[in-house]
Amino acid sequence: MLNIWGVMLFIRLSWIVGQAGIGLSVLVIGMATVVTTITGLSTSAIATNGFVRGGGAYYLISRSLGPEFGGAIGLIFAFANAVAVAMYVVGFAETVVELLKENGTLMIDEMNDIRIIGAITVVILLGISIAGMEWEAKAQIVLLVILILAIGNFVIGTFIPLDSKKPKGFFGYNADIFMENFGPDFRQEETFFSVFAIFFPAATGILAGANISGDLADPQSAIPKGTLLAILITTLVYVGIAVSVGSCVVRDATGNVNDTFVNELTNCTTAACKLNYNFSSCHTQPGAECHYGLMNNFQVMSMVSGFAPLISAGIFSATLSSALASLVSAPKIFQALCKDSIYPGFQMFAKGYGKNNEPLRGYILTFLIALGFILIAELNVIAPIISNFFLASYALINFSVFHASLAKSPGWRPAFKYYNMWISLVGAILCCIVMFVINWWAALLTYVIVLGLYIYVTYKKPDVNWGSSTQALTYLNALQHSIRLAGVEDHVKNFRPQCLIMTGAPNARPALLHLVHAFTKNVGLMICGHVHMGPRRQAMKELSTDLAKYQRWLIKNKMKAFYAPVHAEDLRDGGQYLMQAAGLGRMRPNTLVVGFKKNWRQSDMRDVETYINLFHDAFDVQYGVVVIRLKEGLDISHLQGQAKHKFHHIFFPDSKSSSSPLNLADQRLLDASSQFQKKQGKSNIDVWWLFDDGERKVSLKIHLVC
């Protein structure tokens, strides 16, 4: 509530009522509430789905949607909180400057005074943040009491119209004023959506609970209750104050006690005229400036209240507490992002100091960003920037709930049941639409930034596994497409070589992999078969460790292939198991790829028989067979330790190692194993027709000359 009742409540809500009128102001508040309520429901669903650590919205999104979206929104949300510090501090400085103006003690001029006071304030807030925030929770209660007293003070003041306030446009509750202020009167190129953009940051405090999730005793219970109750209470207060101020104060007033009617005028139509005050000079006299009324005075609530200093205290409480909360949350969100090592360049900001692991470097960065925006010194310019970034965050929170529900992930079981995946999707779309309506180019820029960060993280593939809904949806899509494909008949036009490659360990015979990759081009199925022989107990241990190790090796080497180990008594049995069981549905091998048995003359006859029988078994299950022969051989497993030393020695010639350099034969073998990686020159593929049986089946003999 402290974060939602911020600077907008006291020094912009009355101006919004003046511009948009009571009716559209309530609509503005209602639209913001719809967005925040849907987002609050989505936040509650995510927060009750598992343990919530520090990092707020970043933690929620990254653990739901994965590092790609989480990394993008983490940067944007941290930046939005840093800019929010500037907005709250400028609101505080604006109020101080108004007090200085009333006493005729401006230092330079209004704008530069806002910059000076804002800069001093943010330096003090930085010092408080770095010193420690143990007292903050207790101070929040005191600040909340001051805020509630300030709001009550305003409500009481609306019932006590004084003659001294009438020249400033305050007449108490009046039906004529209500009717006059009910419709819009947009000025200075303002529109409904520009006014909405300025108001929307007033609704952005809803993630304050989620931002301190790491400090809550029971975040799964506290976040839903606190967030939704805060939205309800603050919305009622915003609507109540908008209607009250619109019913009591006229849009324009001179502040001159002499602007009363001496003679009754027949052409008087405004509510002020009917109350014997003539403020027509605001419109009729060229160059005349009215400094009072809803449109001209940002301190209307102070003027209306029963005791103005209490409103100033409320403004100071709301702005400084919100600024301090944003100044603390932005570095912590950024620190959580950096700890996940998604962006290696920001790793330096992950370091924490002291017993509470305070992100001091993040504080300095947030301070510099806030100081830069404070120098703008215009609240109406800063607010739409924040609206854009917060809406992007809210859109992704809503989308993450929709995505997790759509993926039907077993890990998606929120304790909070009052959410709906389609309402969350509507909320995400609504946020995106509002972003465009508020400022199309800023929205476009935000989308480009999010997309750029998403592509970067996707390309870098950080080594994290958070059980995200992206993984769950990938599995669901793969399963559905595999089942759909199983019901489709084969057709000659869609034939692809789907190869079972008898590699053993994939890195032991890279030439086999590279050759198959040359004609599958990553659009055909590749399965690396590995037959483990020997004692069953030992082999089963090796199976589990090898599966993870070699699949990672294939991914690292950009081979779109699967590793399939089996245990068998001999090579033939293992080959039969693989040919019968490898694959899924239509995603099954149709071609067996083996290396040429180089030592068949010297080998035991049983080994040769096993090798030859592999081909017969392949033909029995209607596989094609590819045999690759390299003069130097295929198996380089015995060279890998020496090869590593060789490459190490090239880059570090002074390093000492006991490994001996490769002999000529082994060097040739190593070179031959990588020859299919290189682009080959022009060669011939000779095709001989063996026979044509009159149907589609044609037997070919193919000879590849490299």
mmCIF file of N, CA and C in Angstrom, residues 230-297:
data_model
loop_
_atom_site.group_PDB
_atom_site.id
_atom_site.type_symbol
_atom_site.label_atom_id
_atom_site.label_comp_id
_atom_site.label_asym_id
_atom_site.label_seq_id
_atom_site.Cartn_x
_atom_site.Cartn_y
_atom_site.Cartn_z
ATOM 1 N N ALA A 230 -4.149 -5.095 -1.013
ATOM 2 C CA ALA A 230 -3.584 -3.761 -1.272
ATOM 3 C C ALA A 230 -4.211 -3.150 -2.519
ATOM 4 N N ILE A 231 -4.402 -3.955 -3.581
ATOM 5 C CA ILE A 231 -5.032 -3.446 -4.808
ATOM 6 C C ILE A 231 -6.451 -2.966 -4.517
ATOM 7 N N LEU A 232 -7.204 -3.755 -3.764
ATOM 8 C CA LEU A 232 -8.598 -3.404 -3.450
ATOM 9 C C LEU A 232 -8.684 -2.107 -2.649
ATOM 10 N N ILE A 233 -7.911 -2.025 -1.568
ATOM 11 C CA ILE A 233 -7.996 -0.861 -0.678
ATOM 12 C C ILE A 233 -7.528 0.402 -1.392
ATOM 13 N N THR A 234 -6.383 0.324 -2.065
ATOM 14 C CA THR A 234 -5.840 1.526 -2.717
ATOM 15 C C THR A 234 -6.718 1.991 -3.874
ATOM 16 N N THR A 235 -7.356 1.054 -4.587
ATOM 17 C CA THR A 235 -8.251 1.452 -5.688
ATOM 18 C C THR A 235 -9.452 2.219 -5.150
ATOM 19 N N LEU A 236 -10.047 1.723 -4.057
ATOM 20 C CA LEU A 236 -11.186 2.423 -3.454
ATOM 21 C C LEU A 236 -10.790 3.825 -3.011
ATOM 22 N N VAL A 237 -9.595 3.962 -2.455
ATOM 23 C CA VAL A 237 -9.129 5.287 -2.012
ATOM 24 C C VAL A 237 -8.904 6.212 -3.206
ATOM 25 N N TYR A 238 -8.265 5.688 -4.274
ATOM 26 C CA TYR A 238 -8.035 6.506 -5.479
ATOM 27 C C TYR A 238 -9.350 6.994 -6.070
ATOM 28 N N VAL A 239 -10.324 6.094 -6.206
ATOM 29 C CA VAL A 239 -11.625 6.482 -6.773
ATOM 30 C C VAL A 239 -12.312 7.492 -5.862
ATOM 31 N N GLY A 240 -12.277 7.225 -4.560
ATOM 32 C CA GLY A 240 -12.922 8.137 -3.608
ATOM 33 C C GLY A 240 -12.333 9.531 -3.665
ATOM 34 N N ILE A 241 -11.012 9.637 -3.701
ATOM 35 C CA ILE A 241 -10.364 10.953 -3.736
ATOM 36 C C ILE A 241 -10.619 11.638 -5.076
ATOM 37 N N ALA A 242 -10.622 10.879 -6.180
ATOM 38 C CA ALA A 242 -10.890 11.475 -7.495
ATOM 39 C C ALA A 242 -12.283 12.091 -7.535
ATOM 40 N N VAL A 243 -13.274 11.356 -7.014
ATOM 41 C CA VAL A 243 -14.649 11.877 -6.999
ATOM 42 C C VAL A 243 -14.755 13.072 -6.047
ATOM 43 N N SER A 244 -14.106 12.974 -4.887
ATOM 44 C CA SER A 244 -14.172 14.057 -3.896
ATOM 45 C C SER A 244 -13.559 15.344 -4.426
ATOM 46 N N VAL A 245 -12.354 15.263 -4.947
ATOM 47 C CA VAL A 245 -11.674 16.478 -5.394
ATOM 48 C C VAL A 245 -12.376 17.066 -6.616
ATOM 49 N N GLY A 246 -12.966 16.188 -7.462
ATOM 50 C CA GLY A 246 -13.707 16.673 -8.621
ATOM 51 C C GLY A 246 -15.027 17.310 -8.261
ATOM 52 N N SER A 247 -15.548 17.022 -7.063
ATOM 53 C CA SER A 247 -16.826 17.586 -6.618
ATOM 54 C C SER A 247 -16.647 18.869 -5.821
ATOM 55 N N CYS A 248 -15.406 19.199 -5.445
ATOM 56 C CA CYS A 248 -15.154 20.327 -4.541
ATOM 57 C C CYS A 248 -14.399 21.486 -5.195
ATOM 58 N N VAL A 249 -13.557 21.175 -6.182
ATOM 59 C CA VAL A 249 -12.615 22.173 -6.698
ATOM 60 C C VAL A 249 -12.873 22.391 -8.192
ATOM 61 N N VAL A 250 -12.918 23.655 -8.611
ATOM 62 C CA VAL A 250 -13.099 23.971 -10.031
ATOM 63 C C VAL A 250 -11.767 23.825 -10.763
ATOM 64 N N ARG A 251 -11.842 23.812 -12.104
ATOM 65 C CA ARG A 251 -10.634 23.566 -12.896
ATOM 66 C C ARG A 251 -9.673 24.747 -12.878
ATOM 67 N N ASP A 252 -10.193 25.981 -12.906
ATOM 68 C CA ASP A 252 -9.333 27.168 -12.977
ATOM 69 C C ASP A 252 -9.741 28.165 -11.903
ATOM 70 N N ALA A 253 -8.743 28.742 -11.249
ATOM 71 C CA ALA A 253 -8.996 29.783 -10.251
ATOM 72 C C ALA A 253 -7.795 30.720 -10.207
ATOM 73 N N THR A 254 -8.065 31.974 -9.943
ATOM 74 C CA THR A 254 -6.991 32.981 -9.969
ATOM 75 C C THR A 254 -6.271 33.091 -8.638
ATOM 76 N N GLY A 255 -6.966 32.791 -7.536
ATOM 77 C CA GLY A 255 -6.386 33.007 -6.219
ATOM 78 C C GLY A 255 -6.572 34.431 -5.725
ATOM 79 N N ASN A 256 -7.228 35.281 -6.551
ATOM 80 C CA ASN A 256 -7.440 36.691 -6.214
ATOM 81 C C ASN A 256 -8.772 36.848 -5.483
ATOM 82 N N VAL A 257 -8.728 37.380 -4.268
ATOM 83 C CA VAL A 257 -9.953 37.527 -3.463
ATOM 84 C C VAL A 257 -10.903 38.557 -4.053
ATOM 85 N N ASN A 258 -10.409 39.403 -4.947
ATOM 86 C CA ASN A 258 -11.257 40.450 -5.537
ATOM 87 C C ASN A 258 -12.047 39.964 -6.748
ATOM 88 N N ASP A 259 -11.790 38.707 -7.173
ATOM 89 C CA ASP A 259 -12.500 38.203 -8.360
ATOM 90 C C ASP A 259 -13.883 37.673 -7.989
ATOM 91 N N THR A 260 -14.697 38.534 -7.390
ATOM 92 C CA THR A 260 -16.084 38.181 -7.075
ATOM 93 C C THR A 260 -17.001 39.059 -7.905
ATOM 94 N N PHE A 261 -18.276 38.645 -8.063
ATOM 95 C CA PHE A 261 -19.229 39.412 -8.856
ATOM 96 C C PHE A 261 -19.815 40.545 -8.034
ATOM 97 N N VAL A 262 -19.754 41.730 -8.636
ATOM 98 C CA VAL A 262 -20.443 42.875 -8.026
ATOM 99 C C VAL A 262 -21.859 42.937 -8.583
ATOM 100 N N ASN A 263 -21.970 42.824 -9.898
ATOM 101 C CA ASN A 263 -23.279 42.796 -10.554
ATOM 102 C C ASN A 263 -23.489 41.404 -11.153
ATOM 103 N N GLU A 264 -24.727 40.960 -11.144
ATOM 104 C CA GLU A 264 -25.032 39.642 -11.695
ATOM 105 C C GLU A 264 -24.904 39.671 -13.215
ATOM 106 N N LEU A 265 -24.178 38.691 -13.783
ATOM 107 C CA LEU A 265 -23.979 38.629 -15.227
ATOM 108 C C LEU A 265 -24.919 37.579 -15.817
ATOM 109 N N THR A 266 -25.525 37.919 -16.941
ATOM 110 C CA THR A 266 -26.497 37.007 -17.561
ATOM 111 C C THR A 266 -25.818 35.887 -18.335
ATOM 112 N N ASN A 267 -24.561 36.124 -18.810
ATOM 113 C CA ASN A 267 -23.893 35.102 -19.611
ATOM 114 C C ASN A 267 -22.986 34.190 -18.793
ATOM 115 N N CYS A 268 -23.149 34.150 -17.519
ATOM 116 C CA CYS A 268 -22.321 33.303 -16.645
ATOM 117 C C CYS A 268 -22.831 31.860 -16.696
ATOM 118 N N THR A 269 -21.953 30.931 -17.019
ATOM 119 C CA THR A 269 -22.368 29.516 -17.130
ATOM 120 C C THR A 269 -21.541 28.574 -16.258
ATOM 121 N N THR A 270 -20.368 28.995 -15.801
ATOM 122 C CA THR A 270 -19.512 28.078 -15.031
ATOM 123 C C THR A 270 -20.019 27.922 -13.607
ATOM 124 N N ALA A 271 -19.579 26.827 -12.974
ATOM 125 C CA ALA A 271 -19.989 26.571 -11.587
ATOM 126 C C ALA A 271 -19.482 27.661 -10.661
ATOM 127 N N ALA A 272 -18.251 28.179 -10.928
ATOM 128 C CA ALA A 272 -17.688 29.238 -10.081
ATOM 129 C C ALA A 272 -18.535 30.498 -10.161
ATOM 130 N N CYS A 273 -19.047 30.808 -11.359
ATOM 131 C CA CYS A 273 -19.893 31.999 -11.526
ATOM 132 C C CYS A 273 -21.148 31.894 -10.670
ATOM 133 N N LYS A 274 -21.730 30.697 -10.649
ATOM 134 C CA LYS A 274 -22.951 30.510 -9.857
ATOM 135 C C LYS A 274 -22.681 30.641 -8.362
ATOM 136 N N LEU A 275 -21.406 30.515 -8.006
ATOM 137 C CA LEU A 275 -21.013 30.673 -6.602
ATOM 138 C C LEU A 275 -20.392 32.048 -6.353
ATOM 139 N N ASN A 276 -20.681 32.985 -7.306
ATOM 140 C CA ASN A 276 -20.286 34.403 -7.189
ATOM 141 C C ASN A 276 -18.786 34.650 -7.308
ATOM 142 N N TYR A 277 -18.105 33.798 -8.066
ATOM 143 C CA TYR A 277 -16.683 34.051 -8.323
ATOM 144 C C TYR A 277 -16.440 34.085 -9.831
ATOM 145 N N ASN A 278 -15.700 35.074 -10.258
ATOM 146 C CA ASN A 278 -15.447 35.289 -11.678
ATOM 147 C C ASN A 278 -13.989 34.936 -11.999
ATOM 148 N N PHE A 279 -13.795 33.748 -12.551
ATOM 149 C CA PHE A 279 -12.453 33.320 -12.949
ATOM 150 C C PHE A 279 -12.303 33.317 -14.471
ATOM 151 N N SER A 280 -13.167 34.097 -15.138
ATOM 152 C CA SER A 280 -13.165 34.102 -16.607
ATOM 153 C C SER A 280 -11.878 34.679 -17.185
ATOM 154 N N SER A 281 -11.132 35.446 -16.390
ATOM 155 C CA SER A 281 -9.885 36.038 -16.893
ATOM 156 C C SER A 281 -8.860 34.965 -17.264
ATOM 157 N N CYS A 282 -9.008 33.761 -16.688
ATOM 158 C CA CYS A 282 -8.090 32.664 -17.013
ATOM 159 C C CYS A 282 -8.151 32.311 -18.494
ATOM 160 N N HIS A 283 -9.314 32.576 -19.118
ATOM 161 C CA HIS A 283 -9.511 32.210 -20.519
ATOM 162 C C HIS A 283 -9.609 33.411 -21.445
ATOM 163 N N THR A 284 -10.142 34.539 -20.917
ATOM 164 C CA THR A 284 -10.439 35.680 -21.798
ATOM 165 C C THR A 284 -9.285 36.649 -21.948
ATOM 166 N N GLN A 285 -8.478 36.792 -20.897
ATOM 167 C CA GLN A 285 -7.393 37.775 -20.972
ATOM 168 C C GLN A 285 -6.118 37.121 -21.511
ATOM 169 N N PRO A 286 -5.568 37.642 -22.623
ATOM 170 C CA PRO A 286 -4.334 37.057 -23.175
ATOM 171 C C PRO A 286 -3.163 37.215 -22.202
ATOM 172 N N GLY A 287 -2.440 36.147 -22.034
ATOM 173 C CA GLY A 287 -1.265 36.178 -21.146
ATOM 174 C C GLY A 287 -1.581 35.978 -19.691
ATOM 175 N N ALA A 288 -2.867 35.931 -19.356
ATOM 176 C CA ALA A 288 -3.235 35.750 -17.946
ATOM 177 C C ALA A 288 -2.941 34.318 -17.518
ATOM 178 N N GLU A 289 -2.338 34.154 -16.344
ATOM 179 C CA GLU A 289 -2.028 32.831 -15.824
ATOM 180 C C GLU A 289 -2.762 32.593 -14.521
ATOM 181 N N CYS A 290 -3.496 31.491 -14.476
ATOM 182 C CA CYS A 290 -4.157 31.098 -13.237
ATOM 183 C C CYS A 290 -3.311 30.020 -12.566
ATOM 184 N N HIS A 291 -2.963 30.239 -11.327
ATOM 185 C CA HIS A 291 -2.067 29.318 -10.620
ATOM 186 C C HIS A 291 -2.813 28.363 -9.703
ATOM 187 N N TYR A 292 -4.138 28.411 -9.730
ATOM 188 C CA TYR A 292 -4.920 27.564 -8.824
ATOM 189 C C TYR A 292 -5.984 26.808 -9.599
ATOM 190 N N GLY A 293 -6.609 25.863 -8.911
ATOM 191 C CA GLY A 293 -7.587 24.996 -9.551
ATOM 192 C C GLY A 293 -6.964 23.663 -9.929
ATOM 193 N N LEU A 294 -7.803 22.711 -10.329
ATOM 194 C CA LEU A 294 -7.338 21.360 -10.648
ATOM 195 C C LEU A 294 -6.277 21.334 -11.737
ATOM 196 N N MET A 295 -6.418 22.223 -12.741
ATOM 197 C CA MET A 295 -5.534 22.179 -13.909
ATOM 198 C C MET A 295 -4.176 22.827 -13.660
ATOM 199 N N ASN A 296 -4.097 23.718 -12.683
ATOM 200 C CA ASN A 296 -2.923 24.586 -12.576
ATOM 201 C C ASN A 296 -2.088 24.368 -11.319
ATOM 202 N N ASN A 297 -2.665 23.709 -10.329
ATOM 203 C CA ASN A 297 -1.983 23.583 -9.042
ATOM 204 C C ASN A 297 -1.845 22.109 -8.684
#
